[in-house]
Short mmCIF file of C-alpha atoms in Angstrom, two decimals:
data_model
loop_
_atom_site.label_atom_id
_atom_site.label_comp_id
_atom_site.label_asym_id
_atom_site.label_seq_id
_atom_site.Cartn_x
_atom_site.Cartn_y
_atom_site.Cartn_z
CA MET A 24 24.10 -23.64 -25.98
CA ARG A 25 26.55 -25.36 -28.17
CA VAL A 26 29.70 -25.00 -28.45
CA THR A 27 30.90 -24.03 -32.09
CA LEU A 28 34.38 -24.68 -32.79
CA THR A 29 37.02 -25.16 -32.19
CA PRO A 30 40.26 -23.01 -34.96
CA VAL A 31 47.17 -13.93 -47.98
CA VAL A 32 49.25 -16.38 -50.46
CA LEU A 33 52.80 -15.47 -49.08
CA LEU A 34 54.80 -17.92 -51.19
CA LEU A 35 53.92 -17.33 -54.46
CA ALA A 36 57.34 -15.58 -55.47
CA ALA A 37 58.57 -18.84 -54.76
CA GLY A 38 56.67 -21.23 -56.90
CA PRO A 39 53.95 -23.80 -56.00
CA VAL A 40 53.93 -25.41 -52.45
CA LEU A 41 54.37 -29.11 -52.37
CA ALA A 42 51.88 -30.86 -49.77
CA ALA A 43 53.87 -32.46 -46.83
CA PRO A 44 52.80 -36.01 -46.43
CA ILE A 45 49.76 -36.17 -43.84
CA ASP A 46 48.38 -39.49 -42.49
CA PRO A 47 44.85 -39.84 -43.51
CA LEU A 48 42.31 -38.80 -40.83
CA PRO A 49 40.07 -41.45 -39.33
CA ASP A 50 36.56 -42.28 -39.96
CA VAL A 51 34.75 -40.59 -36.80
CA THR A 52 31.63 -41.64 -38.29
CA LYS A 53 32.69 -44.79 -36.56
CA MET A 54 34.34 -43.90 -33.82
CA THR A 55 32.26 -43.70 -30.17
CA ASN A 56 33.11 -40.67 -28.34
CA ALA A 57 35.21 -42.69 -25.81
CA GLU A 58 37.34 -43.66 -28.79
CA LEU A 59 37.39 -40.11 -29.80
CA LEU A 60 38.73 -38.92 -26.50
CA GLU A 61 41.79 -41.67 -26.27
CA ALA A 62 42.42 -41.09 -29.77
CA GLY A 63 42.43 -37.38 -29.15
CA ARG A 64 44.42 -37.46 -26.09
CA THR A 65 47.43 -39.82 -28.11
CA ALA A 66 47.50 -37.04 -30.76
CA LYS A 67 47.83 -34.50 -28.01
CA GLN A 68 50.89 -36.21 -26.23
CA THR A 69 52.27 -36.79 -29.35
CA LYS A 70 52.27 -32.98 -30.50
CA ASP A 71 50.01 -33.53 -33.19
CA LEU A 72 47.93 -30.64 -32.19
CA ASN A 73 45.86 -30.12 -35.21
CA ARG A 74 44.44 -33.67 -35.49
CA ALA A 75 43.91 -33.74 -31.42
CA ALA A 76 41.86 -30.79 -32.06
CA PHE A 77 39.90 -32.66 -35.00
CA LEU A 78 39.16 -35.34 -32.71
CA PHE A 79 37.84 -33.35 -29.66
CA SER A 80 35.85 -30.95 -31.82
CA THR A 81 33.94 -33.94 -33.45
CA CYS A 82 33.60 -35.36 -29.57
CA LEU A 83 32.14 -31.54 -29.09
CA ASP A 84 29.99 -31.57 -31.91
CA ARG A 85 27.86 -34.67 -30.67
CA SER A 86 28.00 -33.83 -26.97
CA PRO A 87 28.62 -29.73 -26.29
CA ASN A 88 28.36 -30.32 -22.34
CA ASP A 89 30.81 -33.44 -22.27
CA LEU A 90 33.21 -32.18 -19.88
CA ASP A 91 36.23 -34.48 -21.22
CA CYS A 92 35.37 -32.64 -24.75
CA ILE A 93 35.62 -29.54 -23.74
CA MET A 94 39.25 -29.77 -21.32
CA GLY A 95 40.62 -32.05 -24.11
CA MET A 96 39.87 -29.31 -26.78
CA ALA A 97 40.52 -26.15 -24.76
CA GLY A 98 44.02 -27.94 -23.64
CA THR A 99 44.96 -28.56 -27.18
CA VAL A 100 44.11 -25.21 -28.67
CA ALA A 101 45.96 -23.67 -25.53
CA LEU A 102 49.01 -25.58 -26.47
CA ARG A 103 48.32 -24.78 -30.37
CA GLY A 104 48.00 -20.83 -29.42
CA ASN A 105 51.18 -21.26 -27.66
CA ALA A 106 53.23 -22.95 -30.33
CA PHE A 107 52.02 -20.95 -33.37
CA ASP A 108 51.44 -17.56 -31.22
CA ARG A 109 47.93 -17.70 -32.37
CA GLN A 110 45.45 -15.30 -30.51
CA SER A 111 42.34 -17.04 -31.89
CA ASP A 112 43.33 -20.56 -30.37
CA ARG A 113 43.90 -18.65 -27.03
CA GLU A 114 40.41 -17.17 -26.86
CA LEU A 115 38.84 -20.17 -27.82
CA ALA A 116 40.89 -22.29 -25.07
CA ARG A 117 39.39 -19.36 -22.28
CA THR A 118 36.02 -19.86 -23.63
CA LEU A 119 36.17 -23.29 -23.38
CA TYR A 120 37.33 -23.08 -20.16
CA GLU A 121 34.76 -20.97 -18.65
CA ARG A 122 32.24 -23.14 -20.22
CA PHE A 123 33.98 -25.92 -18.26
CA LEU A 124 33.57 -24.09 -14.80
CA VAL A 125 29.64 -23.42 -15.98
CA LEU A 126 29.12 -27.09 -16.46
CA ALA A 127 31.29 -28.98 -13.96
CA PRO A 128 30.05 -29.94 -10.75
CA LEU A 129 32.07 -27.90 -7.94
CA ASP A 130 33.77 -31.16 -6.53
CA ASP A 131 35.38 -32.02 -9.83
CA PRO A 132 39.07 -31.98 -9.11
CA ARG A 133 39.78 -30.28 -12.07
CA VAL A 134 38.10 -27.12 -11.20
CA PRO A 135 40.87 -25.29 -9.07
CA ARG A 136 43.25 -26.02 -11.66
CA VAL A 137 40.75 -24.07 -14.40
CA ARG A 138 40.05 -21.80 -11.88
CA ALA A 139 43.67 -20.79 -11.32
CA SER A 140 44.54 -20.72 -15.13
CA LEU A 141 41.91 -17.92 -15.72
CA GLU A 142 43.06 -15.72 -13.11
CA MET A 143 46.58 -15.34 -15.17
CA PRO A 144 46.38 -12.30 -17.24
CA PRO A 145 45.21 -13.08 -20.46
CA ALA A 146 47.32 -12.67 -23.85
CA PRO A 147 47.65 -9.44 -25.26
CA ALA A 148 45.00 -8.91 -28.06
CA ILE A 149 46.21 -8.58 -31.55
CA PRO A 150 44.25 -6.35 -33.74
CA GLY A 151 41.97 -7.83 -36.38
CA SER A 152 42.51 -11.19 -34.96
CA ALA A 153 38.79 -12.04 -34.24
CA PRO A 154 38.75 -15.76 -34.16
CA VAL A 155 36.90 -17.48 -37.25
CA VAL A 156 34.96 -20.47 -36.10
CA MET A 157 35.26 -23.24 -38.77
CA PRO A 158 32.73 -26.15 -38.72
CA PRO A 159 34.58 -29.36 -38.45
CA LYS A 160 32.07 -30.70 -40.98
CA VAL A 161 29.53 -29.63 -43.51
CA ALA A 162 26.38 -31.24 -44.87
CA LEU A 163 25.25 -30.23 -48.35
CA LYS A 164 22.75 -31.47 -51.34
CA LYS A 165 23.72 -32.05 -54.57
CA LYS A 166 24.62 -29.32 -56.73
CA GLU A 167 24.06 -27.15 -53.69
CA THR A 168 26.54 -24.54 -53.60
CA ARG A 169 27.89 -22.56 -49.94
CA SER A 170 30.48 -19.94 -48.84
CA ILE A 171 31.88 -20.58 -45.52
CA ALA A 172 33.98 -17.97 -43.69
CA VAL A 173 37.01 -19.12 -43.29
CA SER A 174 40.58 -17.94 -41.28
CA THR A 175 43.32 -16.84 -43.50
CA ILE A 176 43.87 -19.81 -45.46
CA VAL A 177 46.74 -20.17 -48.72
CA ARG A 178 46.06 -23.87 -49.47
CA LEU A 179 43.61 -26.75 -49.50
CA THR A 180 43.61 -30.32 -49.99
CA ASN A 181 40.56 -32.46 -50.92
CA ASP A 182 40.73 -36.17 -50.59
CA ASP A 183 37.74 -36.73 -52.76
CA PRO A 184 36.89 -33.89 -55.51
CA ALA A 185 34.60 -35.83 -57.48
CA VAL A 186 32.19 -35.46 -54.25
CA VAL A 187 32.51 -31.82 -53.62
CA ASP A 188 34.24 -29.03 -55.16
CA ALA A 189 36.00 -26.91 -52.85
CA THR A 190 37.69 -23.58 -54.18
CA LEU A 191 39.47 -20.63 -52.21
CA VAL A 192 37.54 -17.74 -53.44
CA ASP A 193 39.64 -15.42 -51.50
CA ARG A 194 42.01 -15.47 -48.06
CA SER A 195 38.48 -15.47 -45.98
CA THR A 196 35.94 -17.50 -48.21
CA LEU A 197 35.71 -20.98 -48.72
CA LYS A 198 33.07 -22.31 -51.45
CA LEU A 199 31.83 -25.66 -51.71
CA THR A 200 29.49 -27.52 -54.33
CA GLY A 201 27.76 -30.77 -53.80
CA LEU A 202 28.74 -32.84 -56.78
CA LYS A 203 27.51 -36.54 -56.34
CA PRO A 204 26.45 -38.34 -52.80
CA GLY A 205 29.51 -39.03 -50.84
CA VAL A 206 31.84 -37.83 -47.90
CA ALA A 207 35.05 -35.67 -48.80
CA ASN A 208 37.58 -34.43 -46.34
CA LEU A 209 39.16 -31.29 -46.43
CA GLN A 210 42.80 -29.92 -44.86
CA LEU A 211 42.55 -25.75 -44.78
CA TYR A 212 46.03 -24.65 -43.97
CA ASP A 213 46.96 -21.55 -42.45
CA PRO A 214 50.29 -19.16 -43.38
CA ASP A 215 51.82 -20.95 -40.71
CA GLY A 216 52.04 -24.27 -41.66
CA SER A 217 49.07 -25.60 -39.26
CA TRP A 218 45.46 -26.76 -40.74
CA HIS A 219 42.15 -27.40 -39.83
CA ALA A 220 39.69 -30.46 -40.91
CA MET A 221 36.53 -30.51 -42.44
CA ARG A 222 34.31 -33.45 -43.38
CA VAL A 223 31.62 -32.27 -45.98
CA THR A 224 28.98 -34.83 -46.74
CA VAL A 225 27.02 -34.26 -49.87
CA LYS A 226 23.50 -35.90 -49.79
#
């Protein structure tokens, strides 16, 4: 069983939105799982929760049953859910914690803490806030076009538009078209300023 992760143009009247300076995302293709975990924990400690989620989700994509990856991602999206009052992150954290309990040996010292956290009453549901799973990476063939469901995205950045054409068709649909072989990194911004990373490989 794989864990797929994890996570409205409001300012039209105010004119164009300027992108804030963003540190480049690491090339995760050259990182081991241990390096992803270490970098994810560092990002989490410094409150860079979007970067941490990107690193932990990459780890999970490679190793869906890795307990450290599951716990890293669960803790990160739980913090992000509280920071941005995002119900989808809270739900994803709970799902990951439940998966941890299914996979973890009974003598894992983290089990009691996770069980205790799951006994807490869940946050009240927000109508219409079912989580949308956005893949951390997408592979396309040259000239292939694909539409991907996304959460309410108001802006995106693309570090290599020559590789892939990325367009927001509407608030919940991203259209990707492979232009030439290579890799492009997208950052998809929610109205609250948080963002999701997506790495697109064109073959």
